[in-house]
mmCIF file of C-alpha atoms in Angstrom:
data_model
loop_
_atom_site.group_PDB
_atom_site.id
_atom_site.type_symbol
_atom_site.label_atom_id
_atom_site.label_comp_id
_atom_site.label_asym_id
_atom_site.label_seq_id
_atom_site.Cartn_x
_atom_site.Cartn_y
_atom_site.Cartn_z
ATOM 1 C CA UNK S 1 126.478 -85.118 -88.020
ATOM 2 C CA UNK S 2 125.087 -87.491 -90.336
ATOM 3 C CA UNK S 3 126.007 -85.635 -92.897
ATOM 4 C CA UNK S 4 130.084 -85.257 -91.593
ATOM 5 C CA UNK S 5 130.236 -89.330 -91.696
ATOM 6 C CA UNK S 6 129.801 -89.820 -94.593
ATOM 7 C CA UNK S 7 133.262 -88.392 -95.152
ATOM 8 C CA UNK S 8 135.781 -90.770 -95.431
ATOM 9 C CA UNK S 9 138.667 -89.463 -92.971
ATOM 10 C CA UNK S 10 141.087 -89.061 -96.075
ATOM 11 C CA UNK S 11 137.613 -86.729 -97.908
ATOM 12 C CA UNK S 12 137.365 -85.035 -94.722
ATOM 13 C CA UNK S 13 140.992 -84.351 -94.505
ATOM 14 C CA UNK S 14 140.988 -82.965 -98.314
ATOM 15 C CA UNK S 15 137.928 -80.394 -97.206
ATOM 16 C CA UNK S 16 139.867 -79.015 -94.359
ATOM 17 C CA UNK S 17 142.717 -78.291 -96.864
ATOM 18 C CA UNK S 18 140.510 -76.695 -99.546
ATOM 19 C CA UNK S 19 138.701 -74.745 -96.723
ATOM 20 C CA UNK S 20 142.617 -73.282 -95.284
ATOM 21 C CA UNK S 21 143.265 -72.197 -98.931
ATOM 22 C CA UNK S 22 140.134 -70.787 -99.361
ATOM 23 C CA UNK S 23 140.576 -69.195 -96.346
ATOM 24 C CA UNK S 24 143.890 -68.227 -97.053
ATOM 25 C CA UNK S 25 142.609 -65.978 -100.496
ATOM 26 C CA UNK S 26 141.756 -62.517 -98.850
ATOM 27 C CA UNK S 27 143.562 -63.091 -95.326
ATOM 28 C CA UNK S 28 147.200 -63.334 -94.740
ATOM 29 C CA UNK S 29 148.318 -66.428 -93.063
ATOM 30 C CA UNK S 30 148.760 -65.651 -89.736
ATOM 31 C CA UNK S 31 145.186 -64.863 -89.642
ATOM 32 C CA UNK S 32 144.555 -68.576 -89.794
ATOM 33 C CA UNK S 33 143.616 -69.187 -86.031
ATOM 34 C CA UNK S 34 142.049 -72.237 -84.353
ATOM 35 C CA UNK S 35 139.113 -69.100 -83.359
ATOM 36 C CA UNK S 36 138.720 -68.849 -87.399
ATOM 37 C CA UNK S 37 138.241 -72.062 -88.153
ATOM 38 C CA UNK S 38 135.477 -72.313 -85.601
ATOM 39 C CA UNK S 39 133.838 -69.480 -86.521
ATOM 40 C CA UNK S 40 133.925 -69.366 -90.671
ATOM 41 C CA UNK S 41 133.387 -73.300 -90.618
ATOM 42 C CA UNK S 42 132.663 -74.906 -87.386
ATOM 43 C CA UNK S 43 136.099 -76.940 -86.782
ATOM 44 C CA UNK S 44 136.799 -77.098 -83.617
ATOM 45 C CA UNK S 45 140.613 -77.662 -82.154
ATOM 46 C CA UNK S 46 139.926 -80.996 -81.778
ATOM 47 C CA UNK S 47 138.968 -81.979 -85.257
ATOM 48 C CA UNK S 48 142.423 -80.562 -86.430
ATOM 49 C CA UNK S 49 144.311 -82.179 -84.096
ATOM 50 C CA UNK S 50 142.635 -85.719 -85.028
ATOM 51 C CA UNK S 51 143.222 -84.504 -88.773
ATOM 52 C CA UNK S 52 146.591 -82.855 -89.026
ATOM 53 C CA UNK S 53 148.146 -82.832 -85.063
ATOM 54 C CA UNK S 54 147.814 -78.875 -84.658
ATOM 55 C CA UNK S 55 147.281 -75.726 -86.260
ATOM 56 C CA UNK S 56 150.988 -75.411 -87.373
ATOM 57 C CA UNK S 57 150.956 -78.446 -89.057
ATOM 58 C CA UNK S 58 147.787 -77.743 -90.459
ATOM 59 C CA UNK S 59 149.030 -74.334 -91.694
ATOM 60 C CA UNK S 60 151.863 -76.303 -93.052
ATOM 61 C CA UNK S 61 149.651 -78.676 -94.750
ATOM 62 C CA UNK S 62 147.278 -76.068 -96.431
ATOM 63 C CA UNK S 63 150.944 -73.750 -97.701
ATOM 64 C CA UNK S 64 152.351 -77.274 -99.280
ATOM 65 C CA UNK S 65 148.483 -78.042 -101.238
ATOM 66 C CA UNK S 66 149.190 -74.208 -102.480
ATOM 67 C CA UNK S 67 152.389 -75.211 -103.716
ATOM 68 C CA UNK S 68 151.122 -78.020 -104.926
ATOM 69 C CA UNK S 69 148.019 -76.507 -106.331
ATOM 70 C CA UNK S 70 150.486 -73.727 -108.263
ATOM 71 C CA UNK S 71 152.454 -76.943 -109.720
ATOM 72 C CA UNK S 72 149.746 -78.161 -110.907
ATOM 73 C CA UNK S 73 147.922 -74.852 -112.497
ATOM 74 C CA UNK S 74 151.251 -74.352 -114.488
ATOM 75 C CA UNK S 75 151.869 -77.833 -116.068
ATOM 76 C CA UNK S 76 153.310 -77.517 -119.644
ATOM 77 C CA UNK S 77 150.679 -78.184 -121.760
ATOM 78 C CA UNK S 78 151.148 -80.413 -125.123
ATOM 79 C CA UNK S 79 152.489 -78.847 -127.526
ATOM 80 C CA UNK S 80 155.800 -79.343 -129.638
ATOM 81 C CA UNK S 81 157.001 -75.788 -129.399
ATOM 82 C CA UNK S 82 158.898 -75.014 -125.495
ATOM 83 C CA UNK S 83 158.963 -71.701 -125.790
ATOM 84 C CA UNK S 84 154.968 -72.135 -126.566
ATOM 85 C CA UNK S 85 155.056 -74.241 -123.519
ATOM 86 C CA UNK S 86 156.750 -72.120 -121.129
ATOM 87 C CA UNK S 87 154.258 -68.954 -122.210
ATOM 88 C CA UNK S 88 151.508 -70.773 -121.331
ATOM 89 C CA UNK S 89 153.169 -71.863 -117.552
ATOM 90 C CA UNK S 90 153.862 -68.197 -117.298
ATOM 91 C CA UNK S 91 150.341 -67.253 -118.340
ATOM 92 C CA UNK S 92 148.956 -69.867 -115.585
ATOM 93 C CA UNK S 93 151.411 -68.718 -113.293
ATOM 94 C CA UNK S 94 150.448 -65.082 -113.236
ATOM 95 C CA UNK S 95 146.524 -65.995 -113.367
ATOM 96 C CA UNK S 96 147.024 -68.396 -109.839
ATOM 97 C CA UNK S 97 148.827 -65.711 -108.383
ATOM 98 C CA UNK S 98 146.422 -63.443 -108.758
ATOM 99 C CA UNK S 99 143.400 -65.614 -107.463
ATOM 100 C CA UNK S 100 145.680 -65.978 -104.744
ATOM 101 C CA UNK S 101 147.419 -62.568 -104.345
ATOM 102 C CA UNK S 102 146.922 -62.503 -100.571
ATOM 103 C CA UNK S 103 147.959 -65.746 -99.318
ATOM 104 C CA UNK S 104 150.645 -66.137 -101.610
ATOM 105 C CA UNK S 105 152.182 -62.707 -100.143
ATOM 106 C CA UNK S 106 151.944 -63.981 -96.982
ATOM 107 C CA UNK S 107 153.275 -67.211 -97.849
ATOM 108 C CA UNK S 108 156.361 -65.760 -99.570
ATOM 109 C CA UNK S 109 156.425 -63.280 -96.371
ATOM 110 C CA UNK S 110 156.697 -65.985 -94.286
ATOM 111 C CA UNK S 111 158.991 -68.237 -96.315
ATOM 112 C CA UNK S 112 161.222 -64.933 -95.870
ATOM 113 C CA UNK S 113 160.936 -63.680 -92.620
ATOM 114 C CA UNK S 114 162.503 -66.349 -90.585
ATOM 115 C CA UNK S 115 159.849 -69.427 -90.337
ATOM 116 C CA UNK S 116 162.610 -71.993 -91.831
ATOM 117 C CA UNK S 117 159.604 -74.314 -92.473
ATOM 118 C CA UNK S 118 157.516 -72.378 -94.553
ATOM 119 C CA UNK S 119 160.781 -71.884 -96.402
ATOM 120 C CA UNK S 120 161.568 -75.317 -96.657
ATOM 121 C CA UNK S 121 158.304 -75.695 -98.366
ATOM 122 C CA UNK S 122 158.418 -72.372 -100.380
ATOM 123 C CA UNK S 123 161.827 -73.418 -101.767
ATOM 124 C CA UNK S 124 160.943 -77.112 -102.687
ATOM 125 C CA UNK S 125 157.698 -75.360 -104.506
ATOM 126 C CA UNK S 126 159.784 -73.389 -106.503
ATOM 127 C CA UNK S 127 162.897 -76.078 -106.833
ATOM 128 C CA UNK S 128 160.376 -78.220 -108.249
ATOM 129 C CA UNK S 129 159.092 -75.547 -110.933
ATOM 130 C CA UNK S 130 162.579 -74.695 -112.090
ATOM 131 C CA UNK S 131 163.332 -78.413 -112.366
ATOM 132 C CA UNK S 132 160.450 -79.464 -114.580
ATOM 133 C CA UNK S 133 161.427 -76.662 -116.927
ATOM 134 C CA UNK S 134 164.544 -78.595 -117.559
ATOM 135 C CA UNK S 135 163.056 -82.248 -116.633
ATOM 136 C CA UNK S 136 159.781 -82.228 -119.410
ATOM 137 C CA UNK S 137 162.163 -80.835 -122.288
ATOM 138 C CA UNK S 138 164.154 -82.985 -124.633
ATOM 139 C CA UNK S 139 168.042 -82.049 -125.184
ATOM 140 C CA UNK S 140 167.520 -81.108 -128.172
ATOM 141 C CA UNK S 141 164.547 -78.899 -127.335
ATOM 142 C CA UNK S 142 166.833 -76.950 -124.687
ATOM 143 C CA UNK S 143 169.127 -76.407 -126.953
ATOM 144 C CA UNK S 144 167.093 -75.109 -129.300
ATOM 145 C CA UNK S 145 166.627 -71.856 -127.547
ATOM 146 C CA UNK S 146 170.451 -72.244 -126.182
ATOM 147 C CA UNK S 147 170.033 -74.333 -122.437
ATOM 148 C CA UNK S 148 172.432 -76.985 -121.881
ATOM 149 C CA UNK S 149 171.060 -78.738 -118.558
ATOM 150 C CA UNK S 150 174.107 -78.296 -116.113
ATOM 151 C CA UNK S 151 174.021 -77.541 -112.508
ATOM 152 C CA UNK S 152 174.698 -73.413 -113.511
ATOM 153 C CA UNK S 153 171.837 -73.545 -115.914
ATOM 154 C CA UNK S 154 169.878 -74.779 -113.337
ATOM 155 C CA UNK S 155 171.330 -71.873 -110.895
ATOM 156 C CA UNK S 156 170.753 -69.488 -113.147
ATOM 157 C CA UNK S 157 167.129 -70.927 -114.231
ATOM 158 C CA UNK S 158 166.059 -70.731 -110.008
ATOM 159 C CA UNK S 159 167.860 -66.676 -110.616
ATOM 160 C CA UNK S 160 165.245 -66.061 -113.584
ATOM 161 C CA UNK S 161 161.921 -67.403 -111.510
ATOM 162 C CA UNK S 162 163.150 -64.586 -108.488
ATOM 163 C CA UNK S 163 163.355 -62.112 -111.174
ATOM 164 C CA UNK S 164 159.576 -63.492 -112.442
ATOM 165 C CA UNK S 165 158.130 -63.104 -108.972
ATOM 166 C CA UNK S 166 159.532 -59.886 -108.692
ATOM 167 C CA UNK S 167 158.605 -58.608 -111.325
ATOM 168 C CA UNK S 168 155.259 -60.136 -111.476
ATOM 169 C CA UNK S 169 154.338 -58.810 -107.834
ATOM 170 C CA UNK S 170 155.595 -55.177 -109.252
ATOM 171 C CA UNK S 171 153.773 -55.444 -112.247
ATOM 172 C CA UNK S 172 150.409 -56.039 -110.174
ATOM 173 C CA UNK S 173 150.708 -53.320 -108.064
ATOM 174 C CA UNK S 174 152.106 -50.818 -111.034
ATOM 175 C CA UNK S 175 151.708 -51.925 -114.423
ATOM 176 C CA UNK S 176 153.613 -49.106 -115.489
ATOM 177 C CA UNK S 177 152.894 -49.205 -119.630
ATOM 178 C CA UNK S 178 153.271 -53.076 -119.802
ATOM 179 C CA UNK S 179 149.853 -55.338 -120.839
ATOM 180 C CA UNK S 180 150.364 -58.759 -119.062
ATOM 181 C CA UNK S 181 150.846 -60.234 -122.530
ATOM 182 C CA UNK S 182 153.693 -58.057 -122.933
ATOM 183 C CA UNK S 183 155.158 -59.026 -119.535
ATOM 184 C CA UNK S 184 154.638 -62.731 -120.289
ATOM 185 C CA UNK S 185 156.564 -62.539 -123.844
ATOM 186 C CA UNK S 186 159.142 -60.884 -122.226
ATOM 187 C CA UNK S 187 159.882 -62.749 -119.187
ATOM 188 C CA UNK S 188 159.316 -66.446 -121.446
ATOM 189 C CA UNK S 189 162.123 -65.281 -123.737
ATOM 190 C CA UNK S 190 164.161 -63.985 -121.199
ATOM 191 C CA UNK S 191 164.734 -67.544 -120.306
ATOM 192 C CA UNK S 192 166.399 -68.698 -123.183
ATOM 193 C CA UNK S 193 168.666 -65.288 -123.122
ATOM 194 C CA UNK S 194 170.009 -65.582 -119.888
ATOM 195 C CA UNK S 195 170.790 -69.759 -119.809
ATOM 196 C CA UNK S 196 172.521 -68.830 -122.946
ATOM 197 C CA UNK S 197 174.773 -67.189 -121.680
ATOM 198 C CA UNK S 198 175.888 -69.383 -118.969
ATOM 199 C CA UNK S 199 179.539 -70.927 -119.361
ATOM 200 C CA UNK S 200 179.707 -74.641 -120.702
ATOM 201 C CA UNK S 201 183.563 -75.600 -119.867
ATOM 202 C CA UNK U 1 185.532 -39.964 -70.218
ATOM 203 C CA UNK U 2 187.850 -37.222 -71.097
ATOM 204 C CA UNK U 3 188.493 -39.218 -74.719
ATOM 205 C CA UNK U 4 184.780 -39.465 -75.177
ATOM 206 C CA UNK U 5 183.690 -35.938 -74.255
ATOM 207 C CA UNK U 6 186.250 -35.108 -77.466
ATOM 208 C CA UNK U 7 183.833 -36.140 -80.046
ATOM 209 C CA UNK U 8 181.237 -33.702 -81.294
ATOM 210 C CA UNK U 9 177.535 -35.289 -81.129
ATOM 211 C CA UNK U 10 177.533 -35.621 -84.785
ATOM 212 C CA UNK U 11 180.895 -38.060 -84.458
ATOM 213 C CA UNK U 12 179.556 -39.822 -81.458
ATOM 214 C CA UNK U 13 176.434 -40.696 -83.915
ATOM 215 C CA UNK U 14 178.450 -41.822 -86.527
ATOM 216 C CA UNK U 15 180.686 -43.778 -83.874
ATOM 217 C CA UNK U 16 177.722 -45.431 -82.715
ATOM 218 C CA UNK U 17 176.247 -46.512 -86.151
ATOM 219 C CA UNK U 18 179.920 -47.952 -87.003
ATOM 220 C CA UNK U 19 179.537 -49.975 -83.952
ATOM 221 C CA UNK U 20 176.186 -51.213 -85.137
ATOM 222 C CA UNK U 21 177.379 -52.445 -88.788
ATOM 223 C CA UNK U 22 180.541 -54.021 -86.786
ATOM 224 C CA UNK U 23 178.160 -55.737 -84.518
ATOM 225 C CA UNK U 24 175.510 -57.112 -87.185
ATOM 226 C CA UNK U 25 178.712 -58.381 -89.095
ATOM 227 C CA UNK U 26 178.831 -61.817 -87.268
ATOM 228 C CA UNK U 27 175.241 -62.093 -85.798
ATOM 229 C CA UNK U 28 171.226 -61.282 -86.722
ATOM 230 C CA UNK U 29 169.450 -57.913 -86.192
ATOM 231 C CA UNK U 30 167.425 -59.044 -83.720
ATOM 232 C CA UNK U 31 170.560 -60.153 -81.703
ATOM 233 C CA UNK U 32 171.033 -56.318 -81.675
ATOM 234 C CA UNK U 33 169.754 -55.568 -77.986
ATOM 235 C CA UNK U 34 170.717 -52.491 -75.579
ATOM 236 C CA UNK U 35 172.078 -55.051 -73.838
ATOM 237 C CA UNK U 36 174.538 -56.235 -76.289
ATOM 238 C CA UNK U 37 175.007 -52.622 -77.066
ATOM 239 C CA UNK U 38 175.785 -52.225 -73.141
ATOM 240 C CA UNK U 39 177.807 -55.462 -72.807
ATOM 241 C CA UNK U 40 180.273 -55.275 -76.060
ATOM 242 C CA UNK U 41 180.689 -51.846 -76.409
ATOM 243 C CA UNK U 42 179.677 -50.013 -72.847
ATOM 244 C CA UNK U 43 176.848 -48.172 -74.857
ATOM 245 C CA UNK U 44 174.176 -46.927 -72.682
ATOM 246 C CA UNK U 45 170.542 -47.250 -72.994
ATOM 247 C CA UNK U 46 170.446 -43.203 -72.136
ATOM 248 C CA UNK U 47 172.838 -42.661 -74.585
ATOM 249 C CA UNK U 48 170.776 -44.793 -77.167
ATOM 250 C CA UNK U 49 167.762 -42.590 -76.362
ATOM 251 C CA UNK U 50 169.855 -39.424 -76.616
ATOM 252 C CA UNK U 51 171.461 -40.112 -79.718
ATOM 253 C CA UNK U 52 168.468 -41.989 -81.543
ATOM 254 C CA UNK U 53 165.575 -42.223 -79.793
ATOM 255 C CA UNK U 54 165.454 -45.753 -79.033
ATOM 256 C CA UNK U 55 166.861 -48.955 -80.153
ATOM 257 C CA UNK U 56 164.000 -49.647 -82.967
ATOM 258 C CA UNK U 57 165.540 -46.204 -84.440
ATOM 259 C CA UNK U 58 168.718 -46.980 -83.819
ATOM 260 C CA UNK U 59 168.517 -50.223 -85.786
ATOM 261 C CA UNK U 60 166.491 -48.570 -88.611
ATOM 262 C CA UNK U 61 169.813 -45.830 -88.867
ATOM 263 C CA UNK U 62 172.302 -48.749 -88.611
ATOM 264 C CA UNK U 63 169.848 -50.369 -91.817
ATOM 265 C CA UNK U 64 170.433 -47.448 -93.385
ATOM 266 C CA UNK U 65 174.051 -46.799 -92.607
ATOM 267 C CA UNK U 66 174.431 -50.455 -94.135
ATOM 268 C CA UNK U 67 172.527 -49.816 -97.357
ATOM 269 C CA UNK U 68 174.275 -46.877 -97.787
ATOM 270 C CA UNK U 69 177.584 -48.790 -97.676
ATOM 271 C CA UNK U 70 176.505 -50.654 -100.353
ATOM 272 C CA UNK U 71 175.791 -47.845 -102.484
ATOM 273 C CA UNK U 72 179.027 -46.769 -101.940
ATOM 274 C CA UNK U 73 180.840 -49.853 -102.113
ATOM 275 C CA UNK U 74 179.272 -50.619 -105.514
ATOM 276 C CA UNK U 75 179.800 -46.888 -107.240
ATOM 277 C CA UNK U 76 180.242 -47.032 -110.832
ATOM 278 C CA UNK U 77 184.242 -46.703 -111.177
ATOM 279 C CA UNK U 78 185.797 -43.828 -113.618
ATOM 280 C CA UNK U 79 186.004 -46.501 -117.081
ATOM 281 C CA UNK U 80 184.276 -45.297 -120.661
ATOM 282 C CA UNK U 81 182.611 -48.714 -120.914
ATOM 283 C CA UNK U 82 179.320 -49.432 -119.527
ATOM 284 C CA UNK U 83 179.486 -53.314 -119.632
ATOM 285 C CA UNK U 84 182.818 -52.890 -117.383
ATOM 286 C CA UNK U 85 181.518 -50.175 -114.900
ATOM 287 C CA UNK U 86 178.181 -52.923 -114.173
ATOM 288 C CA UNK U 87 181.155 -55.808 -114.180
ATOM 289 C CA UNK U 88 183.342 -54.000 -111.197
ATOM 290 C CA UNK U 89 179.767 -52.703 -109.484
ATOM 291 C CA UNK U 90 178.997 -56.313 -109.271
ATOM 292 C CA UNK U 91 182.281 -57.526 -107.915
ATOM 293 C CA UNK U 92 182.087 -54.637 -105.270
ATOM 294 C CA UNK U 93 179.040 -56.196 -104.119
ATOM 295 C CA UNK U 94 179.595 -59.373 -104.030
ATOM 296 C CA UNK U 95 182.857 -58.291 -102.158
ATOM 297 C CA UNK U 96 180.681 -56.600 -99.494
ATOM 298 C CA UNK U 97 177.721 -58.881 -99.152
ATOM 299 C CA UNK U 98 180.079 -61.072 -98.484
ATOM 300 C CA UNK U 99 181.897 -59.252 -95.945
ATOM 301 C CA UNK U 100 178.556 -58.923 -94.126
ATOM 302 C CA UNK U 101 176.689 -62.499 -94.992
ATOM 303 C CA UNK U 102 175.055 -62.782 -91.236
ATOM 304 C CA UNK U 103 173.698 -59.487 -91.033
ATOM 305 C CA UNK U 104 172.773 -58.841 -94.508
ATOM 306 C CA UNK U 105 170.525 -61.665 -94.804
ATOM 307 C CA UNK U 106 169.061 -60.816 -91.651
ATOM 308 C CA UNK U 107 168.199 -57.559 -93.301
ATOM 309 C CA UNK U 108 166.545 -59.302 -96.128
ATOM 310 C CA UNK U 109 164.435 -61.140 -93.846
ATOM 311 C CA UNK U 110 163.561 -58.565 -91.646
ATOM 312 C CA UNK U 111 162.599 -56.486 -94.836
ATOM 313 C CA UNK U 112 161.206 -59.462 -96.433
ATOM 314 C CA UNK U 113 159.481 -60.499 -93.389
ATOM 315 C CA UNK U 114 156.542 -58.355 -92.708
ATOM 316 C CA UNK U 115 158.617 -55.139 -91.095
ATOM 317 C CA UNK U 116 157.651 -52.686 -93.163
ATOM 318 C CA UNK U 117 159.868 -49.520 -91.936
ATOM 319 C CA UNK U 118 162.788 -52.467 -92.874
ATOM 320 C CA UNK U 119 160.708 -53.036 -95.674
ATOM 321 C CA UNK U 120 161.052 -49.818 -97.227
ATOM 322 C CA UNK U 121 165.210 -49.244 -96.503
ATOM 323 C CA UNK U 122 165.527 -52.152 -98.177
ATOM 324 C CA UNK U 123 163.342 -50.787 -100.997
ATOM 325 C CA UNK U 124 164.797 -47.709 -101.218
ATOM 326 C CA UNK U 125 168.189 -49.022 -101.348
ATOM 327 C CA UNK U 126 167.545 -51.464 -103.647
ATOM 328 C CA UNK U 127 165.758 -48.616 -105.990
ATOM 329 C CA UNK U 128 168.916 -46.728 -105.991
ATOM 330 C CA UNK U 129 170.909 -49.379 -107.081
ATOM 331 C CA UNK U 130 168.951 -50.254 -109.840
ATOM 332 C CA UNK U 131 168.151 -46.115 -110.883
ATOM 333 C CA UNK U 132 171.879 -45.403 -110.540
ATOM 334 C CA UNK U 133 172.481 -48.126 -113.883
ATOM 335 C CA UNK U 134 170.173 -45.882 -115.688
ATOM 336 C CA UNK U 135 171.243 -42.191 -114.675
ATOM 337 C CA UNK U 136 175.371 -43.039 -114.601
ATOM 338 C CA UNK U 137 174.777 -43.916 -118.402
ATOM 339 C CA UNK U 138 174.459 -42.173 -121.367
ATOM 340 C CA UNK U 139 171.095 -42.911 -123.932
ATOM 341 C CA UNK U 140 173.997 -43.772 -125.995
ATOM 342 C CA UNK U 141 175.990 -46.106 -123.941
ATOM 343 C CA UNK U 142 172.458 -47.789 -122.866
ATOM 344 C CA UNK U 143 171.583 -48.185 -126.336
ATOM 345 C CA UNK U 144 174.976 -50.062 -127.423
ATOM 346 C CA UNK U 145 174.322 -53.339 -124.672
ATOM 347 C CA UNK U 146 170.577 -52.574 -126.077
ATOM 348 C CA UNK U 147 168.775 -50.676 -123.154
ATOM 349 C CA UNK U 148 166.219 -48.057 -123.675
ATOM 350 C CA UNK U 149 165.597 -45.921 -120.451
ATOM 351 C CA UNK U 150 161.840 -46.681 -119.880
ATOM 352 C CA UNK U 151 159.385 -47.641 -117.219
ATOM 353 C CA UNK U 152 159.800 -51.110 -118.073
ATOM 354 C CA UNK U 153 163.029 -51.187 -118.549
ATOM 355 C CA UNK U 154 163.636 -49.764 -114.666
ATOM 356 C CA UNK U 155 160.641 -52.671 -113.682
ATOM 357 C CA UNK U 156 163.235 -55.789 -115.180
ATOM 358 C CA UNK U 157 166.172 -54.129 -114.342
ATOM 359 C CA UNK U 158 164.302 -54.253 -111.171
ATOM 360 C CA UNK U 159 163.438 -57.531 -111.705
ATOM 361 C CA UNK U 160 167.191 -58.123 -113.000
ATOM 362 C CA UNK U 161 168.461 -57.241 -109.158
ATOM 363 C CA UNK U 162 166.699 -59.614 -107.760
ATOM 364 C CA UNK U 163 167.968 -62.448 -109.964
ATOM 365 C CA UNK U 164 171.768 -61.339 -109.229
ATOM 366 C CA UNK U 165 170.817 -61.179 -104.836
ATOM 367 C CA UNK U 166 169.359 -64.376 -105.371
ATOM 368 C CA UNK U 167 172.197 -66.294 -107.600
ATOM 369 C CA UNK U 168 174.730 -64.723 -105.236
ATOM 370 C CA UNK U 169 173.108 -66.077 -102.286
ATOM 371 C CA UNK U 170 172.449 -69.494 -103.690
ATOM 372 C CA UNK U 171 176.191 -69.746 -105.182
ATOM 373 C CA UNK U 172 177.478 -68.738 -101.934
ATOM 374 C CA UNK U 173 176.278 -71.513 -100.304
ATOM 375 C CA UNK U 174 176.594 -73.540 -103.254
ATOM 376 C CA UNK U 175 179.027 -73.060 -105.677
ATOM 377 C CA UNK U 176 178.218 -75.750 -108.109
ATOM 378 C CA UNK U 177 181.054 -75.517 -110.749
ATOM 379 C CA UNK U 178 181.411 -71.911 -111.055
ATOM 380 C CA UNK U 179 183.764 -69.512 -110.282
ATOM 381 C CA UNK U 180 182.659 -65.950 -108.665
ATOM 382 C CA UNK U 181 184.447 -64.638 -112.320
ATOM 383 C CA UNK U 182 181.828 -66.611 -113.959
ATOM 384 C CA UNK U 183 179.373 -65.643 -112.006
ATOM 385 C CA UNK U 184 179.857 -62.146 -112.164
ATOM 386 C CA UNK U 185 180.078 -62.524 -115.906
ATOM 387 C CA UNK U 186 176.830 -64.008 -116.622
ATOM 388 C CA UNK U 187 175.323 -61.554 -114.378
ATOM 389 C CA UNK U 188 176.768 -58.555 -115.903
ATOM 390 C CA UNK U 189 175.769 -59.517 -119.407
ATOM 391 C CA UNK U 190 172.656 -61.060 -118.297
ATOM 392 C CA UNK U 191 171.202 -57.181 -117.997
ATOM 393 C CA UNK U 192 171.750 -56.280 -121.364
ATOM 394 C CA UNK U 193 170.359 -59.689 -122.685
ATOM 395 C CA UNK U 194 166.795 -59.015 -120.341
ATOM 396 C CA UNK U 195 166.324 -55.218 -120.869
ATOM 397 C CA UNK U 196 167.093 -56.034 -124.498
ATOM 398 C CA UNK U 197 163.712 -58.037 -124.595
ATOM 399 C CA UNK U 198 161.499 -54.894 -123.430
ATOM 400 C CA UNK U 199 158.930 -53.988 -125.676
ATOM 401 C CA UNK U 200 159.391 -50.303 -126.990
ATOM 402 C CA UNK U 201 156.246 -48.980 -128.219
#
């Protein structure tokens, strides 16, 4: 008990997230029961009600720190080259999904299957990767590998990360002859081949 | 009863699944209930049983029926160039996804939503769409848009289809500034451009 208050409530709330995502790694999510809690960590239905107002919105609140989380682990890094850049998001990508292989199927099952918000969340997760592709590049750097930032490119750019999830979540289960490098080269210059080929009237 | 007793059980089952595409054109699979069956088309639950074995079968047949219309719909036409036959395919299905918005989304989220017998018609159909590209064409046509017939080509052609389902759903409900020709046109070429990409050793 002593030990608890020392927590301030906004510490304490941060350790209840980190424990739902670590609980999330090897279960799906709708394994993620008040009865769980208890039992793996000693919350009781009370404490996440005071925290977060219910197990939903807890849920909820643990799906948007894995989005967040994700944003985070695939932040271009510094370096001049975009391309360069966009390998090493992939690269990040891949590796968090992987940690996280469970709970991210789940998530993307749920996003899916009719809970519209978990999709709400899913979708702003992945509207807000697609748009910092376009938002931490220069004009000139986009067109470089032939982007022009229009609402199609952007279209198109949301098309390209479905194709990477899908063909990311293949690749794990069946890497047919492909390393993960070569997956990664070909999906980060895929990119630039499909946005070019968007119309610019 | 006289009228009904005409058809052979093979055309009553065929009857029936017709009446289940018709009814999942305006409304969700799980609005699909013997007693909608009963109410909108005097379908008996007996007759359900007899026929299919249940409604859960029933539905899975109707699936099936459905993906199976899209093979159809989207069969490479009689045309000596590649890039073409892939252009019409892809107006054929945005013609009949279309045509069937309410119910074919409800399919993808059944599918996509932890139903795994769903799941797999989905898959399957899905698998011969994207196989068909590969075995309608020549090594020689494939290799003039730049395709090689390997595992990883089939994995981002893969990849590919689920780029084009999820542009076409996201430009149906929001157009931005393109027109379905444009659409279909950076689609069509899009394959080549990705499956171009694959490494080949």
């Amino acid at each position: 008990m002593a030990t608890r208050t020392r927590l301030t409530p906004e510490q304490r709330r941060e350790q209840l997230l980190d424990l739902g995502v670590r609980l999330l790694a090897d279960r799906p999510i709708e394994e993620l029961s008040v009865e769980l809690l208890a039992e793996q960590a000693g919350v009781s239905r009370g404490l996440l009600y005071h925290y977060f107002g219910g197990l939903r919105e807890f849920l909820h609140a643990v799906l948007r720190r894995m989005a967040d989380e994700l944003f985070e682990a695939t932040a271009p890094v510094d370096h001049p080259d975009l391309v360069h850049r966009l390998r090493v998001s992939l690269q990040n990508y891949i590796g968090y999904v992987r940690a996280h292989q469970a709970s991210y199927r789940s998530f993307q099952q749920a996003a899916f299957g009719g809970r519209p918000e978990i999709r709400e969340i899913y979708e702003e997760g992945r509207a807000a990767l697609v748009n910092r592709i376009f938002d931490s590049a220069t004009a000139d750097e986009l067109a470089e590998v032939g982007i022009v930032d229009t609402p199609a490119s952007r279209l198109l750019a949301r098309g390209w990360s479905a194709m990477v999830e899908d063909v990311f979540m293949s690749w794990l289960d069946d890497p047919r002859d492909l390393s993960e490098e070569q997956v990664i080269e070909t999906l980060t210059v895929s990119l630039g081949a499909i946005l070019g080929l968007v119309p610019r009237d």
